[in-house]
Amino acid sequence: MTDNIPFNKPAITGKEIEYISDAIASGRIGAGGPYTNRCASLLEDLFAINKVLLTPSATAALEMAAMLCALEPGDEVIMPSFTFVSTANAVARMGARPVFVEIRSDTLNIDETLIEKAITDRTKAIFPVHYAAVSCDMDAIKEIASRRGLMVVEDAAQAVNAFYKDRALGSLGHLGAYSFHDTKNYVCGEGGALCVNSPELMERAEIIREKGTNRGKFLRGEVDKYTWVDIGSSFIPSEIACAFLLAQLETVHSLTEKRRGVFDFYCESLKPLEEARLLRLPVIPAHCTTNYHMFYVLLPDGPTRNELMAHLKRCGISSVFHYVPLHTSPMGARYGYAAGDLPLTENLSERLLRLPCFAGIGEGDMTRVVSEVSSFLEARALTNRPAGPAGFSG
Ligand SMILES: *Cc1c(COP(=O)(O)O)cnc(C)c1O
């Protein structure tokens, strides 16, 4: 009996306990201590970001971003339907309306050529999502936004240490959100950051994060007492989480290299199946550098995906699909959407399967994954006709 292969296992780099012990010994475990500051500076320096505010999650960072966009009931925000709920929730909880746009079949990112058509006089912002840490077409998106006077908030939750034309994802919009959740590349259990790229948003960002007070100014000695000045909430992580996170961020390059090894191994080994048109590998445009956050394949159709997933499960291999498109969800229905509205998004989502991909996965396990995927698809190709009259497409 072979061991089960998990879908994900957070990488531990070795210094986490030392840094947490140090934080405890120093007596500073609340918010805004030295580890929080070191994480923020490190991210600012590594990725040339104007200002980084650590948060308890990317969800919190997106919520802050929606507040900073000053969204009002009835306002509209353009985003893909193919994303995690937090992108849309951040907008919905302001009373604003997510407007879902189709994705591109190559990168699975929002189709920038369809954005302009979705703009109305209620549109306030575009929330592009960098799926699998492969950048959206940010030049096109920023051009539309600046011409139409819209805010750009990057959901870069998966995209820490990924780049577009040598600029870090998260640093390109007015605001950007990072995640350090357990399932991402660089982790602290639950954690995130808001990248504040527009300097004029900084003062309000700090106030929102400090429960609506000007405590930041007070701590810098700019005012002699602090008080309630705006709407806010508690969007600050603890020092304990940031102590853990610093250990991860200090090894950001070696963690990425390990993932690159996994990604390249899968690409190389599954290439023959792509050539036989039994699956499609991820597409990374030339001007994009990924952090190898995930490894997914696209199968010819939904039933093949589901059967392959079930087969892998029987072999003790965890694989997962992604995402149930938001426009087909019960909340999507509340905004007037229904299945069939975004056919490409629905089709791609039905055919996508994510394989186990994490920094510590061994070559033996990857070989087992590849051999189970290959034998399943090859056997299926022998018994079935090729999918559809035109074979595999997309
Ligand atoms: C993971 C993820 C989030 C949420 O991140 P949390 O830190 O768990 O809140 C948001 N958007 C996308 C695209 C994600 O992948």
Coordinates of C-alpha atoms and ligand atoms in Angstrom, one line a residue:
M1 CA 0.0 0.0 0.0
T2 CA 1.5 3.3 -1.1
D3 CA 1.1 6.5 0.9
N4 CA -1.5 9.1 0.0
I5 CA -0.2 12.1 -1.8
P6 CA -1.7 15.3 -0.3
F7 CA -2.7 18.2 -2.5
N8 CA -0.8 20.7 -0.5
K9 CA 1.6 20.8 2.4
P10 CA 2.9 24.2 3.7
A11 CA 6.7 24.5 3.6
I12 CA 8.4 25.1 6.9
T13 CA 11.7 26.9 6.4
G14 CA 13.2 26.3 9.9
K15 CA 13.3 29.8 11.5
E16 CA 9.6 30.1 12.3
I17 CA 9.8 28.8 15.9
E18 CA 13.0 30.9 16.6
Y19 CA 11.3 34.1 15.5
I20 CA 8.0 33.3 17.4
S21 CA 10.0 32.5 20.5
D22 CA 11.9 35.8 20.1
A23 CA 8.6 37.7 19.8
I24 CA 7.3 36.0 23.0
A25 CA 10.5 36.7 24.9
S26 CA 10.4 40.4 23.8
G27 CA 7.0 40.7 25.4
R28 CA 5.5 42.1 22.2
I29 CA 3.0 39.9 20.6
G30 CA 0.3 42.4 19.7
A31 CA 0.0 44.3 16.4
G32 CA 2.5 46.6 14.8
G33 CA 5.7 45.2 16.4
P34 CA 9.2 44.7 14.9
Y35 CA 8.3 41.5 13.0
T36 CA 5.3 43.2 11.3
N37 CA 7.5 46.1 10.3
R38 CA 10.2 43.8 9.0
C39 CA 7.8 41.8 6.9
A40 CA 6.4 45.1 5.4
S41 CA 9.8 46.5 4.6
L42 CA 11.0 43.3 3.1
L43 CA 8.0 43.1 0.8
E44 CA 8.4 46.8 -0.1
D45 CA 12.0 46.3 -1.0
L46 CA 11.7 43.0 -2.8
F47 CA 8.8 44.1 -5.0
A48 CA 9.3 47.9 -5.2
I49 CA 6.0 48.6 -3.5
N50 CA 5.3 52.1 -2.2
K51 CA 3.7 50.9 1.0
V52 CA 2.7 47.5 2.4
L53 CA 0.2 47.1 5.2
L54 CA 0.1 43.6 6.7
T55 CA -3.4 42.3 7.2
P56 CA -5.0 39.1 8.7
S57 CA -5.8 37.8 5.2
A58 CA -6.1 38.8 1.5
T59 CA -9.9 38.9 2.2
A60 CA -9.3 41.7 4.7
A61 CA -7.0 43.5 2.3
L62 CA -9.6 43.3 -0.5
E63 CA -12.2 44.6 2.0
M64 CA -9.9 47.5 2.8
A65 CA -9.4 48.1 -0.9
A66 CA -13.2 48.2 -1.5
M67 CA -13.5 50.8 1.3
L68 CA -10.6 52.9 -0.2
C69 CA -12.4 52.8 -3.6
A70 CA -15.3 54.5 -1.6
L71 CA -17.8 52.1 -3.2
E72 CA -21.4 53.1 -2.7
P73 CA -24.6 51.1 -3.0
G74 CA -25.4 50.8 -6.7
D75 CA -21.8 51.2 -7.9
E76 CA -20.3 48.5 -10.1
V77 CA -17.0 46.8 -10.1
I78 CA -15.7 44.7 -13.0
M79 CA -14.0 41.4 -12.3
P80 CA -13.8 37.8 -13.5
S81 CA -16.4 35.3 -12.4
F82 CA -13.6 32.8 -12.3
T83 CA -12.2 33.8 -8.9
F84 CA -12.4 33.1 -5.2
V85 CA -15.4 34.5 -3.3
S86 CA -13.4 37.2 -1.5
T87 CA -12.9 39.3 -4.7
A88 CA -16.7 39.7 -5.1
N89 CA -17.5 39.7 -1.4
A90 CA -15.4 42.8 -0.8
V91 CA -17.5 44.7 -3.3
A92 CA -20.8 43.2 -2.3
R93 CA -20.5 44.1 1.4
M94 CA -20.2 47.8 0.4
G95 CA -23.6 47.5 -1.3
A96 CA -21.9 47.6 -4.7
R97 CA -22.4 45.2 -7.6
P98 CA -19.9 42.7 -9.0
V99 CA -20.0 42.8 -12.8
F100 CA -18.6 39.5 -14.2
V101 CA -16.6 39.4 -17.4
E102 CA -15.4 36.4 -19.4
I103 CA -11.9 35.1 -19.0
R104 CA -9.3 34.3 -21.7
S105 CA -8.8 30.7 -22.6
D106 CA -5.0 30.8 -22.5
T107 CA -4.3 32.3 -19.0
L108 CA -7.8 32.0 -17.5
N109 CA -7.5 35.7 -16.6
I110 CA -10.1 38.4 -17.2
D111 CA -10.4 39.1 -21.0
E112 CA -9.2 42.7 -21.2
T113 CA -10.8 43.1 -24.6
L114 CA -14.3 42.7 -23.0
I115 CA -13.8 45.1 -20.2
E116 CA -14.7 48.3 -22.0
K117 CA -18.1 46.9 -23.1
A118 CA -18.9 46.2 -19.4
I119 CA -18.3 49.8 -18.2
T120 CA -21.4 51.9 -17.4
D121 CA -21.7 55.3 -15.7
R122 CA -21.9 53.4 -12.3
T123 CA -18.6 51.6 -12.8
K124 CA -16.0 52.6 -10.2
A125 CA -13.3 50.0 -10.4
I126 CA -11.7 47.0 -12.1
F127 CA -10.6 44.1 -9.8
P128 CA -8.3 41.9 -12.0
V129 CA -7.3 38.5 -10.6
H130 CA -3.9 37.1 -11.4
Y131 CA -4.9 33.4 -11.7
A132 CA -2.2 30.9 -10.9
A133 CA 0.1 33.9 -10.4
V134 CA 0.2 34.6 -14.2
S135 CA -0.4 38.3 -14.8
C136 CA -3.5 39.8 -16.4
D137 CA -2.8 42.1 -19.4
M138 CA -2.0 45.0 -17.0
D139 CA -1.0 47.5 -19.7
A140 CA -4.4 47.2 -21.4
I141 CA -6.3 47.2 -18.1
K142 CA -4.5 50.3 -16.8
E143 CA -5.0 52.1 -20.0
I144 CA -8.7 51.5 -19.9
A145 CA -8.9 52.5 -16.3
S146 CA -7.0 55.7 -16.6
R147 CA -9.0 56.7 -19.7
R148 CA -12.3 56.0 -18.0
G149 CA -11.3 57.2 -14.5
L150 CA -11.5 53.9 -12.7
M151 CA -9.6 52.4 -9.8
V152 CA -7.6 49.3 -10.3
V153 CA -7.3 46.8 -7.4
E154 CA -5.2 43.7 -8.1
D155 CA -6.3 40.5 -6.5
A156 CA -2.7 39.2 -6.3
A157 CA -3.6 36.8 -3.5
Q158 CA -1.8 34.0 -5.4
A159 CA 0.8 36.2 -6.9
V160 CA 3.4 37.2 -4.3
N161 CA 6.8 37.2 -6.1
A162 CA 5.3 37.0 -9.6
F163 CA 6.0 39.7 -12.3
Y164 CA 4.6 41.4 -15.3
K165 CA 7.3 43.0 -17.5
D166 CA 9.7 42.9 -14.5
R167 CA 7.2 44.7 -12.2
A168 CA 5.8 42.8 -9.3
L169 CA 2.2 41.8 -9.3
G170 CA 0.4 43.7 -6.6
S171 CA 2.5 46.8 -7.3
L172 CA 0.7 47.7 -10.6
G173 CA -2.8 48.8 -9.6
H174 CA -3.8 51.6 -7.3
L175 CA -4.0 48.9 -4.7
G176 CA -3.1 45.2 -4.5
A177 CA -3.9 42.3 -2.2
Y178 CA -1.6 39.4 -1.2
S179 CA -2.4 36.3 0.7
F180 CA -0.2 34.3 3.1
H181 CA -2.9 31.6 3.7
D182 CA -1.9 28.1 4.3
T183 CA -2.5 27.1 0.7
K184 CA -0.4 29.9 -0.9
N185 CA 3.4 29.9 -1.6
Y186 CA 4.6 31.8 1.5
V187 CA 2.5 31.3 4.5
C188 CA 1.7 32.1 8.1
G189 CA -1.5 30.1 8.6
E190 CA -3.7 33.0 7.9
G191 CA -2.3 36.3 6.7
G192 CA -2.3 38.9 3.9
A193 CA -1.2 42.3 2.9
L194 CA -2.5 45.4 1.2
C195 CA -0.1 47.1 -1.3
V196 CA -0.9 50.8 -1.3
N197 CA 0.6 52.0 -4.5
S198 CA -1.1 55.3 -4.8
P199 CA 0.5 57.5 -2.1
E200 CA -2.7 59.6 -1.7
L201 CA -4.6 56.5 -0.4
M202 CA -2.1 55.9 2.3
E203 CA -3.4 58.1 5.1
R204 CA -7.0 56.7 4.8
A205 CA -5.6 53.1 4.5
E206 CA -3.8 53.4 7.8
I207 CA -6.9 54.9 9.5
I208 CA -9.2 52.1 8.2
R209 CA -6.8 49.5 9.4
E210 CA -6.5 51.1 12.8
K211 CA -10.3 50.7 13.5
G212 CA -11.1 54.1 12.1
T213 CA -8.6 56.0 14.4
N214 CA -5.6 58.2 13.7
R215 CA -3.5 56.0 16.0
G216 CA -0.8 55.7 13.3
K217 CA -0.2 59.5 13.4
F218 CA -0.2 59.3 17.2
L219 CA 2.4 56.6 17.3
R220 CA 4.6 58.7 15.0
G221 CA 4.1 61.7 17.3
E222 CA 2.2 63.7 14.7
V223 CA -0.8 64.2 17.0
D224 CA -0.9 64.3 20.8
K225 CA -3.9 61.9 21.2
Y226 CA -5.7 59.6 19.0
T227 CA -9.4 59.4 18.2
W228 CA -12.2 58.2 16.0
V229 CA -11.8 59.9 12.6
D230 CA -13.4 57.6 10.0
I231 CA -15.0 54.2 9.4
G232 CA -12.6 51.4 10.1
S233 CA -12.1 47.9 11.4
S234 CA -9.5 45.6 12.9
F235 CA -7.3 44.8 9.9
I236 CA -4.0 44.2 11.7
P237 CA -2.3 40.8 12.1
S238 CA -0.5 39.8 15.3
E239 CA 3.2 39.7 15.8
I240 CA 3.1 36.0 16.2
A241 CA 1.8 35.5 12.6
C242 CA 4.3 38.1 11.3
A243 CA 7.2 36.3 13.1
F244 CA 6.2 33.1 11.3
L245 CA 5.8 35.0 8.0
L246 CA 9.3 36.7 8.2
A247 CA 10.9 33.3 8.3
Q248 CA 9.1 32.5 5.1
L249 CA 9.7 35.8 3.3
E250 CA 13.4 35.6 4.0
T251 CA 13.5 32.4 1.9
V252 CA 11.2 33.5 -0.8
H253 CA 13.6 32.7 -3.6
S254 CA 14.5 29.2 -2.5
L255 CA 10.8 28.4 -1.9
T256 CA 10.1 29.6 -5.4
E257 CA 12.9 27.6 -6.9
K258 CA 11.5 24.4 -5.3
R259 CA 8.1 25.1 -6.8
R260 CA 9.7 25.8 -10.2
G261 CA 11.2 22.3 -10.0
V262 CA 7.8 20.8 -9.4
F263 CA 6.1 22.9 -12.2
D264 CA 8.9 22.0 -14.7
F265 CA 8.8 18.4 -13.9
Y266 CA 5.0 18.2 -14.5
C267 CA 5.3 20.2 -17.7
E268 CA 8.1 18.0 -19.1
S269 CA 6.5 14.7 -18.1
L270 CA 3.0 15.6 -19.3
K271 CA 4.1 17.2 -22.6
P272 CA 3.5 13.9 -24.5
L273 CA -0.1 13.9 -23.4
E274 CA -0.5 17.5 -24.6
E275 CA 1.0 16.5 -27.9
A276 CA -1.5 13.7 -28.1
R277 CA -4.2 16.3 -27.4
L278 CA -5.3 14.5 -24.3
L279 CA -4.8 17.5 -22.1
R280 CA -3.6 21.1 -22.2
L281 CA -0.8 22.5 -20.0
P282 CA -0.8 26.0 -18.4
V283 CA 0.1 28.9 -20.7
I284 CA 2.5 31.6 -19.4
P285 CA 2.9 34.5 -21.8
A286 CA 6.5 35.6 -22.5
H287 CA 6.2 38.9 -20.5
C288 CA 4.9 37.1 -17.4
T289 CA 7.0 35.5 -14.6
T290 CA 5.0 33.2 -12.3
N291 CA 5.8 32.1 -8.8
Y292 CA 4.6 28.6 -9.8
H293 CA 1.7 28.8 -7.3
M294 CA -0.2 26.0 -8.9
F295 CA -0.1 23.3 -11.5
Y296 CA -3.3 22.7 -13.4
V297 CA -4.2 20.8 -16.5
L298 CA -7.2 21.3 -18.8
L299 CA -9.0 18.1 -19.8
P300 CA -11.0 17.8 -23.1
D301 CA -14.3 18.0 -21.3
G302 CA -16.0 18.0 -17.8
P303 CA -16.8 14.3 -17.6
T304 CA -13.1 13.4 -18.3
R305 CA -12.0 15.8 -15.6
N306 CA -14.4 14.3 -13.1
E307 CA -13.5 10.8 -13.9
L308 CA -9.7 11.5 -13.8
M309 CA -10.2 13.2 -10.4
A310 CA -12.1 10.1 -9.1
H311 CA -9.4 7.8 -10.5
L312 CA -6.7 9.8 -8.7
K313 CA -8.7 9.7 -5.5
R314 CA -8.9 5.9 -5.7
C315 CA -5.1 5.9 -6.1
G316 CA -4.7 8.0 -3.0
I317 CA -3.8 11.2 -4.9
S318 CA -5.6 14.4 -4.0
S319 CA -6.4 16.7 -6.9
V320 CA -8.9 19.6 -6.8
F321 CA -11.0 21.6 -9.2
H322 CA -11.3 25.4 -9.2
Y323 CA -13.5 27.6 -9.1
V324 CA -17.3 27.2 -9.2
P325 CA -17.8 30.3 -11.3
L326 CA -19.3 33.0 -9.0
H327 CA -22.0 33.9 -11.5
T328 CA -23.5 30.4 -11.2
S329 CA -23.6 30.6 -7.4
P330 CA -26.7 31.4 -5.3
M331 CA -25.1 34.8 -4.6
G332 CA -24.5 35.3 -8.4
A333 CA -28.2 34.6 -8.9
R334 CA -29.0 37.5 -6.5
Y335 CA -27.2 39.8 -8.9
G336 CA -29.3 38.5 -11.8
Y337 CA -26.8 36.0 -13.2
A338 CA -27.5 32.4 -14.3
A339 CA -25.6 29.4 -15.7
G340 CA -25.0 29.9 -19.4
D341 CA -24.2 33.7 -19.1
L342 CA -20.4 33.2 -19.3
P343 CA -20.0 30.0 -21.4
L344 CA -16.2 30.1 -21.7
T345 CA -15.7 30.6 -17.9
E346 CA -18.1 27.7 -17.3
N347 CA -16.4 25.4 -19.8
L348 CA -12.9 26.1 -18.6
S349 CA -13.8 25.7 -15.0
E350 CA -15.5 22.3 -15.7
R351 CA -12.3 21.0 -17.5
L352 CA -9.7 22.2 -15.0
L353 CA -7.9 20.0 -12.5
R354 CA -5.1 21.0 -10.1
L355 CA -2.5 18.4 -9.3
P356 CA -0.5 18.2 -6.0
C357 CA 2.0 21.1 -6.1
F358 CA 4.0 22.3 -3.1
A359 CA 7.6 22.9 -2.3
G360 CA 8.3 19.6 -0.5
I361 CA 6.7 17.1 -2.9
G362 CA 9.2 14.4 -3.8
E363 CA 10.1 13.2 -7.3
G364 CA 8.7 9.7 -6.5
D365 CA 5.3 11.2 -5.7
M366 CA 5.3 13.4 -8.8
T367 CA 6.2 10.4 -10.9
R368 CA 3.3 8.5 -9.5
V369 CA 0.9 11.4 -10.2
V370 CA 2.1 11.7 -13.8
S371 CA 1.9 7.9 -14.4
E372 CA -1.7 7.7 -13.1
V373 CA -2.8 10.7 -15.2
S374 CA -1.1 9.2 -18.2
S375 CA -2.4 5.7 -17.9
F376 CA -5.9 7.0 -17.2
L377 CA -6.0 9.3 -20.2
E378 CA -4.3 6.9 -22.6
A379 CA -6.8 4.1 -21.6
R380 CA -9.7 6.5 -22.1
A381 CA -8.4 7.6 -25.5
L382 CA -8.3 3.9 -26.6
T383 CA -11.9 3.2 -25.5
N384 CA -13.5 6.5 -26.5
R385 CA -13.6 8.5 -29.6
P386 CA -11.5 11.7 -29.4
A387 CA -13.5 14.4 -27.6
G388 CA -15.8 16.2 -30.0
P389 CA -15.6 16.3 -33.8
A390 CA -12.7 18.7 -33.7
G391 CA -10.8 16.7 -31.1
F392 CA -9.4 18.7 -28.2
S393 CA -9.8 22.4 -28.4
G394 CA -8.9 25.4 -26.2
Ligands
LIG1 C1 -6.6 32.7 -1.6 C2 -7.3 33.8 -2.3 C3 -8.0 34.8 -1.7 C4 -8.2 34.8 -0.2 O1 -7.1 34.9 0.5 P1 -7.2 34.8 2.1 O2 -5.8 35.2 2.6 O3 -7.5 33.4 2.5 O4 -8.2 35.7 2.6 C5 -8.6 35.8 -2.5 N1 -8.5 35.8 -3.8 C6 -7.8 34.8 -4.5 C7 -7.7 34.8 -6.0 C8 -7.2 33.7 -3.8 O5 -6.6 32.8 -4.4

